[in-house]
PDB file of C-alpha atoms in Angstrom:
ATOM      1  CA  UNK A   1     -28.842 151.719  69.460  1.00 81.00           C
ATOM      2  CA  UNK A   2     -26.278 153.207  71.928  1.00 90.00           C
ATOM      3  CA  UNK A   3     -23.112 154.693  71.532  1.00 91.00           C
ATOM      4  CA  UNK A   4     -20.237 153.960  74.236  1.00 86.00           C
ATOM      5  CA  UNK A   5     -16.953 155.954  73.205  1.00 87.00           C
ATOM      6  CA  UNK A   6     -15.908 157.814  70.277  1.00 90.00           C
ATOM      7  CA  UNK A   7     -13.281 154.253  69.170  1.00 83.00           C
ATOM      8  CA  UNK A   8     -14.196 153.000  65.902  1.00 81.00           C
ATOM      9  CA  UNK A   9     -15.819 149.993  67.246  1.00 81.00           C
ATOM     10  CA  UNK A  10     -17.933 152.241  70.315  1.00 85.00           C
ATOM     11  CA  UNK A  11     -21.308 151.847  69.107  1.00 89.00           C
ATOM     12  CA  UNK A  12     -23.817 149.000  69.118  1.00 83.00           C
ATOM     13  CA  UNK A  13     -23.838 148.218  65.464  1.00 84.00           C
ATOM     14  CA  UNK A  14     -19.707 148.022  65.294  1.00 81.00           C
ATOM     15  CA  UNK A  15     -18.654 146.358  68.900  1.00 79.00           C
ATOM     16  CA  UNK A  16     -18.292 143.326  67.040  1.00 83.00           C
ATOM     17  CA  UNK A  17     -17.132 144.019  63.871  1.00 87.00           C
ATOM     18  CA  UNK A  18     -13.763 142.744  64.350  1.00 89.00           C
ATOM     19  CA  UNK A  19     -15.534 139.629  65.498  1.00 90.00           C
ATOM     20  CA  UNK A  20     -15.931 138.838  61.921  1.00 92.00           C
ATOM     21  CA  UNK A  21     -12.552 139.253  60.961  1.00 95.00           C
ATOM     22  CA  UNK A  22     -11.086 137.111  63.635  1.00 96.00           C
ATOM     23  CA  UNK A  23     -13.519 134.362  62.769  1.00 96.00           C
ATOM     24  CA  UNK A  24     -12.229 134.691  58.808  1.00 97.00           C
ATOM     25  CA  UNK A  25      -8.371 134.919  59.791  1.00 97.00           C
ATOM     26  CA  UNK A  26      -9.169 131.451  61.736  1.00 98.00           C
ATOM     27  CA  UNK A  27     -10.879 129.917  59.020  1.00 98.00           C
ATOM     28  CA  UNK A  28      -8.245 130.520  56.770  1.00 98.00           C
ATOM     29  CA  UNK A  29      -5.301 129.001  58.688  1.00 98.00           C
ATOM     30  CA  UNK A  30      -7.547 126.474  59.479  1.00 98.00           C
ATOM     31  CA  UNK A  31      -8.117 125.997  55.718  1.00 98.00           C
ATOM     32  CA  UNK A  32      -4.435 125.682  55.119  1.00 98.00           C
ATOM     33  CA  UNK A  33      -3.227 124.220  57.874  1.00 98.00           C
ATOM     34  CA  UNK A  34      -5.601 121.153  56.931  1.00 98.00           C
ATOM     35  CA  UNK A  35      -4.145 121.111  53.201  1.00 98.00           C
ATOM     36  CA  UNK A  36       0.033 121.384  55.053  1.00 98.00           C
ATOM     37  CA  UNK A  37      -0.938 117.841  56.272  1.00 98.00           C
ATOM     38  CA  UNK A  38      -0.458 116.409  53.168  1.00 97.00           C
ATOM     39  CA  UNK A  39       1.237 118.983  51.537  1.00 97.00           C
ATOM     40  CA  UNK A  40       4.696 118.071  49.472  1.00 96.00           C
ATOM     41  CA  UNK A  41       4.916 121.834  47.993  1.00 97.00           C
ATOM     42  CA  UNK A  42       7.332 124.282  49.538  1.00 97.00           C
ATOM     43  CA  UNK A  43       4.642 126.780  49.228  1.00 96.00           C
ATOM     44  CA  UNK A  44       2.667 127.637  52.122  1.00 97.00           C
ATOM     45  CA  UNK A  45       0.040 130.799  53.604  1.00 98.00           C
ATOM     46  CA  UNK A  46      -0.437 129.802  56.897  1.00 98.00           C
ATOM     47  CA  UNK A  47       2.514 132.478  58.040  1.00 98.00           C
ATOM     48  CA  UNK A  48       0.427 135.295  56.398  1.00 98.00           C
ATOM     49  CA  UNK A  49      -2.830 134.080  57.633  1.00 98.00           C
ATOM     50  CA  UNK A  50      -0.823 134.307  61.129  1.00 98.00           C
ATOM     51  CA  UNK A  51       0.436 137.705  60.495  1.00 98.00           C
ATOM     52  CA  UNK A  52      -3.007 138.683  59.881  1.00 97.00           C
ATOM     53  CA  UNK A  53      -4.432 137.509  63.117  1.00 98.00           C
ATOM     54  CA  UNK A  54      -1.630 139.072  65.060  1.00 98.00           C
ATOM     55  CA  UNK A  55      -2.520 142.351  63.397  1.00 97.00           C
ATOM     56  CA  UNK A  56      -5.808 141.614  64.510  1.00 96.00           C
ATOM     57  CA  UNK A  57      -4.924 140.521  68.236  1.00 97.00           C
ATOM     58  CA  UNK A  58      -2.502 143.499  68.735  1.00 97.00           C
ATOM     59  CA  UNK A  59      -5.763 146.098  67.998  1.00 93.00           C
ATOM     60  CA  UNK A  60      -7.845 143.863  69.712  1.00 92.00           C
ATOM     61  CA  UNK A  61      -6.048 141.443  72.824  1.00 94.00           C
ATOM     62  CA  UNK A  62      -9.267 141.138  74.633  1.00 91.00           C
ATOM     63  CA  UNK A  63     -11.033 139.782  71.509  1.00 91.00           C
ATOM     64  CA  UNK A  64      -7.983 137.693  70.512  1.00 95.00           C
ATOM     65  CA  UNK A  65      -7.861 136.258  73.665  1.00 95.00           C
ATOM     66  CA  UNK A  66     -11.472 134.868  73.365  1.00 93.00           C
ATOM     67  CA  UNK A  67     -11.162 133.654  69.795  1.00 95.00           C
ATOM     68  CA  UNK A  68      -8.157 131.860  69.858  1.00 97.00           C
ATOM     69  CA  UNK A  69      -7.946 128.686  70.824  1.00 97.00           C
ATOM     70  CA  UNK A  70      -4.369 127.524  73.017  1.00 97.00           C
ATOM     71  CA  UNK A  71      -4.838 123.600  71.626  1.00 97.00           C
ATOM     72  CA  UNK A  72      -5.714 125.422  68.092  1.00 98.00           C
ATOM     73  CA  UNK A  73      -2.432 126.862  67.757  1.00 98.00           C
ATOM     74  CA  UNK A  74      -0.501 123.928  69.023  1.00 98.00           C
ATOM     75  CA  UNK A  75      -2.004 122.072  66.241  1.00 98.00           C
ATOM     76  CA  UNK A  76      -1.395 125.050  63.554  1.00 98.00           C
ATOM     77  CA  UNK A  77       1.961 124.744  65.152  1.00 98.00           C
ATOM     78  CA  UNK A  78       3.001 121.268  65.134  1.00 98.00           C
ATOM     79  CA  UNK A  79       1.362 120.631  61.212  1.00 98.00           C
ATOM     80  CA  UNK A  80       3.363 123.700  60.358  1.00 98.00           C
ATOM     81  CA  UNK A  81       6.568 122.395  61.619  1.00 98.00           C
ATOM     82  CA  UNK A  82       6.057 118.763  60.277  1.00 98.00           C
ATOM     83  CA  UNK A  83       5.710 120.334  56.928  1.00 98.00           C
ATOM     84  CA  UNK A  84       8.546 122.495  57.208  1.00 98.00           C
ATOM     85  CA  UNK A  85      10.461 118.867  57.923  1.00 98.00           C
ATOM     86  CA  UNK A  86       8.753 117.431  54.758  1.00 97.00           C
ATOM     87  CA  UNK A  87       9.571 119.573  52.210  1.00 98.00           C
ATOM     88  CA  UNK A  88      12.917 121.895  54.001  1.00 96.00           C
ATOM     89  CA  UNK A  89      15.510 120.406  51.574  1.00 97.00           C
ATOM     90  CA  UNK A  90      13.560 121.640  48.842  1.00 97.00           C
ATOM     91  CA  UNK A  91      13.290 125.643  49.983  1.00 97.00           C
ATOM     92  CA  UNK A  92      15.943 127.564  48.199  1.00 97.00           C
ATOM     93  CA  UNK A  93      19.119 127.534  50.634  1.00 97.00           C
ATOM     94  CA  UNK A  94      18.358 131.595  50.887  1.00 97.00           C
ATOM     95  CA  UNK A  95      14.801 131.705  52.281  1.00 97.00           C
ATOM     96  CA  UNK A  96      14.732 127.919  54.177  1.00 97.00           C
ATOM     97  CA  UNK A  97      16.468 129.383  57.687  1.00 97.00           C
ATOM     98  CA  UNK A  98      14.442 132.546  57.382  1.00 98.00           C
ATOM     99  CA  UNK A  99      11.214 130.831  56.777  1.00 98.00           C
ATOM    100  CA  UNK A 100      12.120 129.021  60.104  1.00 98.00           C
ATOM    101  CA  UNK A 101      12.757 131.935  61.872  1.00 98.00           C
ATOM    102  CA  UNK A 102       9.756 133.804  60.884  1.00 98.00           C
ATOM    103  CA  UNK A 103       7.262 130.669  62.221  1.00 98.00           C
ATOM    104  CA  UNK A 104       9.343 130.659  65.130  1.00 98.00           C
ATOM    105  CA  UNK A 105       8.436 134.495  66.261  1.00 98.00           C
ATOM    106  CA  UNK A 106       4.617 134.139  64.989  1.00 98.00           C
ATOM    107  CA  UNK A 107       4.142 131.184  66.898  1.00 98.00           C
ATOM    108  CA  UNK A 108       5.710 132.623  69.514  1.00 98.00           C
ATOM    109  CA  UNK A 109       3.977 135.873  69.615  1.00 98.00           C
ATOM    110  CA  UNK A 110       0.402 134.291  68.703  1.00 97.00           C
ATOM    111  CA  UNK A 111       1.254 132.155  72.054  1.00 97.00           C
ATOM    112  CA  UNK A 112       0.514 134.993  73.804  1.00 96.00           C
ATOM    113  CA  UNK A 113      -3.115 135.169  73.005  1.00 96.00           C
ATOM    114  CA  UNK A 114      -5.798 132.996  73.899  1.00 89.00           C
ATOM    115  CA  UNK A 115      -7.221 130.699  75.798  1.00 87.00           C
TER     116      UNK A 115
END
């Protein structure tokens, strides 16, 4: 076993930890981006699954850019938006621009990443 720096992740055992948890944060907006497809409910996790990831990928860019996937995101992106078409009349008047805007910076900023 070697240790490399003092970080959290600097040691053999630990350099990919956070491996693990960008794998999980992937599964789980691939998870619900598959169930958006058909989805007619206005209720969705695939921004908080997103949010996650970014929390991730801002700790760890050089792992975020190997795990994510540029044709992945599209695809996250464009099922997220034809849901948002779907089911848009039905968000309360409030929250249905602000939902908008919110997928429109996480897309945005998960753009960044990846490969």
């Amino acid at each position: 076993m070697k240790i490399y720096s003092t970080a959290s992740d600097g040691n053999d055992m630990a350099d990919m930890a956070n491996a693990r948890y960008f794998n999980l944060a992937i599964k789980q907006i691939e998870e619900n981006v598959e169930w958006l497809k058909t989805s007619k409910k206005i209720v969705q996790a695939v921004l908080a699954h997103i949010d996650i990831l970014l929390l991730l990928s801002k700790k760890f860019p050089k792992d975020a850019n190997l795990s994510i996937e540029e044709d992945r995101v599209a695809e996250w992106k464009t099922v997220f938006y034809e849901w948002y078409e779907r089911v848009n009349s039905k968000i309360p008047a409030k929250y249905r621009e602000g939902i908008k805007q919110n997928a429109d910076e996480l897309f945005a900023e998960l753009e960044q990443y990846g490969h």
